[in-house]
Tab-separated table of C-alpha atoms in Angstrom:
chain	number	residue	atom	x	y	z
A	175	UNK	CA	66.293	48.294	79.906
A	176	UNK	CA	68.347	51.370	80.817
A	177	UNK	CA	70.738	50.932	83.734
A	178	UNK	CA	69.548	54.061	85.517
A	179	UNK	CA	66.415	56.133	85.759
A	180	UNK	CA	66.606	59.859	85.196
A	181	UNK	CA	65.548	61.835	88.262
A	182	UNK	CA	62.998	64.620	87.973
A	183	UNK	CA	64.611	68.067	87.967
A	184	UNK	CA	63.251	68.726	91.434
A	185	UNK	CA	65.119	65.807	92.995
A	186	UNK	CA	68.691	67.092	92.452
A	187	UNK	CA	67.538	70.485	93.666
A	188	UNK	CA	66.063	68.939	96.801
A	189	UNK	CA	69.272	67.014	97.412
A	190	UNK	CA	71.339	70.178	97.082
A	191	UNK	CA	69.036	71.967	99.481
A	192	UNK	CA	69.341	69.104	101.992
A	193	UNK	CA	73.135	69.104	101.570
A	194	UNK	CA	73.290	72.865	102.133
A	195	UNK	CA	71.086	72.514	105.212
A	196	UNK	CA	73.347	69.802	106.611
A	197	UNK	CA	76.430	71.932	106.055
A	198	UNK	CA	74.797	74.946	107.730
A	199	UNK	CA	73.813	72.790	110.706
A	200	UNK	CA	77.343	71.455	111.039
A	201	UNK	CA	78.760	74.987	110.977
A	202	UNK	CA	76.209	76.203	113.535
A	203	UNK	CA	76.911	73.358	115.960
A	204	UNK	CA	80.668	73.670	115.419
A	205	UNK	CA	80.451	77.391	116.202
A	206	UNK	CA	78.778	76.596	119.505
A	207	UNK	CA	81.287	73.891	120.436
A	208	UNK	CA	84.403	75.745	119.313
A	209	UNK	CA	83.121	78.860	121.055
A	210	UNK	CA	82.169	77.121	124.309
A	211	UNK	CA	84.880	74.458	124.622
A	212	UNK	CA	87.727	75.724	122.452
A	213	UNK	CA	89.387	74.128	119.450
A	214	UNK	CA	91.446	71.535	121.316
A	215	UNK	CA	88.528	70.217	123.363
A	216	UNK	CA	86.126	69.961	120.402
A	217	UNK	CA	86.064	66.713	118.446
A	218	UNK	CA	84.537	66.063	115.053
A	219	UNK	CA	82.546	63.243	116.643
A	220	UNK	CA	80.970	65.776	118.992
A	221	UNK	CA	80.180	68.163	116.130
A	222	UNK	CA	78.583	65.398	114.043
A	223	UNK	CA	76.548	64.180	117.016
A	224	UNK	CA	75.352	67.696	117.840
A	225	UNK	CA	74.305	68.175	114.211
A	226	UNK	CA	72.546	64.805	114.133
A	227	UNK	CA	74.624	63.395	111.266
A	228	UNK	CA	77.314	60.751	110.840
A	229	UNK	CA	80.987	61.593	110.882
A	230	UNK	CA	81.115	60.452	107.249
A	231	UNK	CA	78.532	63.103	106.378
A	232	UNK	CA	80.741	65.701	108.062
A	233	UNK	CA	83.715	64.625	105.960
A	234	UNK	CA	81.552	64.992	102.866
A	235	UNK	CA	81.500	68.744	103.548
A	236	UNK	CA	84.831	69.380	105.296
A	237	UNK	CA	88.294	67.920	104.889
A	238	UNK	CA	88.911	67.874	108.614
A	239	UNK	CA	88.774	69.767	111.875
A	240	UNK	CA	90.984	72.647	110.751
A	241	UNK	CA	88.943	73.102	107.556
A	242	UNK	CA	85.727	73.254	109.574
A	243	UNK	CA	87.260	75.671	112.071
A	244	UNK	CA	88.430	77.994	109.292
A	245	UNK	CA	84.865	78.255	107.990
A	246	UNK	CA	83.596	78.952	111.516
A	247	UNK	CA	86.334	81.550	112.045
A	248	UNK	CA	85.568	83.361	108.779
A	249	UNK	CA	81.814	83.442	109.426
A	250	UNK	CA	82.288	84.626	113.018
A	251	UNK	CA	84.607	87.453	111.953
A	252	UNK	CA	82.369	88.382	109.018
A	253	UNK	CA	79.287	88.482	111.246
A	254	UNK	CA	80.999	91.008	113.502
A	255	UNK	CA	81.923	93.148	110.506
A	256	UNK	CA	78.353	93.003	109.179
A	257	UNK	CA	77.065	94.187	112.547
A	258	UNK	CA	79.576	97.051	112.591
A	259	UNK	CA	78.557	98.170	109.107
A	260	UNK	CA	74.849	97.913	109.887
A	261	UNK	CA	75.006	99.841	113.144
A	262	UNK	CA	77.569	102.510	112.272
A	263	UNK	CA	74.961	104.792	110.721
A	264	UNK	CA	75.772	108.249	112.060
A	265	UNK	CA	75.993	111.095	109.592
A	266	UNK	CA	79.565	112.358	109.978
A	267	UNK	CA	82.653	110.352	109.064
A	268	UNK	CA	84.221	110.880	112.483
A	269	UNK	CA	81.065	109.752	114.295
A	270	UNK	CA	80.805	106.656	112.119
A	271	UNK	CA	84.375	105.553	112.715
A	272	UNK	CA	84.057	106.196	116.470
A	273	UNK	CA	80.907	104.093	116.575
A	274	UNK	CA	82.492	101.389	114.422
A	275	UNK	CA	85.539	101.252	116.703
A	276	UNK	CA	83.345	100.830	119.778
A	277	UNK	CA	81.304	98.073	118.120
A	278	UNK	CA	84.517	96.345	117.027
A	279	UNK	CA	85.869	96.452	120.577
A	280	UNK	CA	82.562	95.358	122.101
A	281	UNK	CA	82.402	92.314	119.811
A	282	UNK	CA	85.608	91.044	121.394
A	283	UNK	CA	83.830	90.870	124.758
A	284	UNK	CA	81.421	88.216	123.440
A	285	UNK	CA	82.695	84.849	124.793
A	286	UNK	CA	82.358	82.762	121.623
A	287	UNK	CA	83.853	85.457	119.409
A	288	UNK	CA	86.741	85.859	121.848
A	289	UNK	CA	87.425	82.120	121.987
A	290	UNK	CA	87.239	81.535	118.227
A	291	UNK	CA	88.819	84.693	116.830
A	292	UNK	CA	91.251	85.781	119.534
A	293	UNK	CA	92.274	82.655	121.405
A	294	UNK	CA	92.182	79.807	118.899
A	295	UNK	CA	92.357	81.560	115.534
A	296	UNK	CA	96.033	82.596	115.554
A	297	UNK	CA	97.267	79.223	116.786
A	298	UNK	CA	95.148	77.112	114.452
A	299	UNK	CA	95.237	79.210	111.288
A	300	UNK	CA	98.580	80.974	111.662
A	301	UNK	CA	99.420	83.509	108.956
A	302	UNK	CA	95.851	83.494	107.639
A	303	UNK	CA	94.894	85.345	110.827
A	304	UNK	CA	98.077	87.316	111.461
A	305	UNK	CA	98.167	89.046	108.073
A	306	UNK	CA	96.015	92.207	108.424
A	307	UNK	CA	95.287	92.264	104.684
A	308	UNK	CA	93.468	88.929	105.029
A	309	UNK	CA	91.133	90.172	107.746
A	310	UNK	CA	87.574	91.068	106.683
A	311	UNK	CA	87.910	94.184	108.837
A	312	UNK	CA	91.018	95.512	107.108
A	313	UNK	CA	89.361	96.727	103.846
A	314	UNK	CA	86.961	98.852	105.911
A	315	UNK	CA	89.861	100.496	107.753
A	316	UNK	CA	91.875	100.957	104.548
A	317	UNK	CA	88.918	102.637	102.828
A	318	UNK	CA	88.445	104.935	105.810
A	319	UNK	CA	92.117	105.954	105.793
A	320	UNK	CA	91.820	106.907	102.137
A	321	UNK	CA	88.834	109.127	102.866
A	322	UNK	CA	90.293	110.941	105.872
A	323	UNK	CA	93.863	111.272	104.586
A	324	UNK	CA	93.454	112.726	101.079
A	325	UNK	CA	96.984	114.154	101.186
A	326	UNK	CA	98.342	110.632	100.718
A	327	UNK	CA	96.051	109.516	97.905
A	328	UNK	CA	98.983	109.283	95.517
A	329	UNK	CA	101.072	107.225	97.928
A	330	UNK	CA	99.336	103.849	98.066
A	331	UNK	CA	102.214	102.195	99.913
A	332	UNK	CA	102.087	104.728	102.757
A	333	UNK	CA	98.301	104.551	102.998
A	334	UNK	CA	98.453	100.771	103.141
A	335	UNK	CA	101.086	100.891	105.868
A	336	UNK	CA	99.098	103.433	107.902
A	337	UNK	CA	95.973	101.298	107.583
A	338	UNK	CA	97.884	98.228	108.805
A	339	UNK	CA	99.308	100.280	111.650
A	340	UNK	CA	95.880	101.444	112.804
A	341	UNK	CA	94.384	97.976	112.290
A	342	UNK	CA	97.105	96.464	114.494
A	343	UNK	CA	96.367	99.073	117.147
A	344	UNK	CA	92.665	98.126	116.989
A	345	UNK	CA	93.576	94.446	117.380
A	346	UNK	CA	95.789	95.117	120.404
A	347	UNK	CA	93.122	97.317	121.973
A	348	UNK	CA	90.561	94.550	121.435
A	349	UNK	CA	92.860	92.053	123.140
A	350	UNK	CA	93.218	94.340	126.152
A	351	UNK	CA	89.433	94.600	126.439
A	352	UNK	CA	88.877	90.868	125.969
A	353	UNK	CA	91.456	89.936	128.606
A	354	UNK	CA	90.225	92.390	131.252
A	355	UNK	CA	88.416	90.908	134.284
A	356	UNK	CA	84.649	90.995	133.852
A	357	UNK	CA	84.232	93.694	136.492
A	358	UNK	CA	86.704	95.908	134.597
A	359	UNK	CA	85.410	95.343	131.065
A	360	UNK	CA	83.607	98.657	130.763
A	361	UNK	CA	86.602	100.635	132.035
A	362	UNK	CA	88.919	98.737	129.654
A	363	UNK	CA	86.527	99.422	126.804
A	364	UNK	CA	86.535	103.146	127.547
A	365	UNK	CA	90.354	103.250	127.739
A	366	UNK	CA	90.768	101.336	124.478
A	367	UNK	CA	88.240	103.460	122.633
A	368	UNK	CA	89.785	106.703	123.910
A	369	UNK	CA	93.291	105.563	122.976
A	370	UNK	CA	92.253	104.667	119.427
A	371	UNK	CA	90.474	107.998	118.986
A	372	UNK	CA	93.597	109.865	120.135
A	373	UNK	CA	95.794	107.815	117.802
A	374	UNK	CA	93.535	108.397	114.821
A	375	UNK	CA	93.265	112.116	115.545
A	376	UNK	CA	97.071	112.349	115.719
A	377	UNK	CA	97.475	110.543	112.403
A	378	UNK	CA	94.961	112.821	110.746
A	379	UNK	CA	96.590	115.938	112.177
A	380	UNK	CA	100.014	114.919	110.907
A	381	UNK	CA	98.556	114.133	107.527
A	382	UNK	CA	96.806	117.476	107.193
A	383	UNK	CA	99.328	119.880	108.624
A	384	UNK	CA	102.879	118.734	108.328
A	385	UNK	CA	103.684	115.649	106.308
A	386	UNK	CA	107.311	116.664	105.794
A	387	UNK	CA	107.892	117.217	109.516
A	388	UNK	CA	106.186	113.932	110.344
A	389	UNK	CA	108.342	112.090	107.827
A	390	UNK	CA	111.512	113.695	109.190
A	391	UNK	CA	110.519	112.749	112.723
A	392	UNK	CA	109.891	109.141	111.734
A	393	UNK	CA	112.921	108.766	109.462
A	394	UNK	CA	115.424	107.627	112.127
A	395	UNK	CA	113.069	104.797	113.110
A	396	UNK	CA	112.144	103.843	109.554
A	397	UNK	CA	115.722	103.836	108.269
A	398	UNK	CA	117.381	102.212	111.291
């Protein structure tokens, strides 16, 4: 008699589907707990209990708390980017980037996004978060810079640096909005959006009209 019985093809598929559903439930409950309580106050026991599974089942899908948080962080950041792309539908390039900037800033006012991405992300994940090139938002900004600064198409290093510069400005503006008192959120949002528009307009103007003068002006700071 054979030592094992072959399972019908549908059984492995059903098991995979159940495993995927369990993982999705764990991520959903972890997102809620990390977002509401913060990383330090969230335990894996609490996540497993909220998802209705054992802690062993959680470890089947994730190596530990940091591994689970990284998945939650990536999905939270990616969801914001998806919303920005879906809603930034205006016809002109300038209108689209203005709308995208506002949506990006507004996302940082959402409590769970703010807790996961702004407060806990840098401390838990370190360089994974601090490197602009690893952000899901950065490729969108880099692509935009290439479209609006055609004069620098042959200088990839400069374009990359300008994109990182503008991305960092967006991040700092988002922090200022997120940290504003609730009664001042709208005013902080308007200030941040206006500042980023002015910065982008200045970069574009320098690119179009006087690259040599701009480079000469920046040289003492670059070479010091």
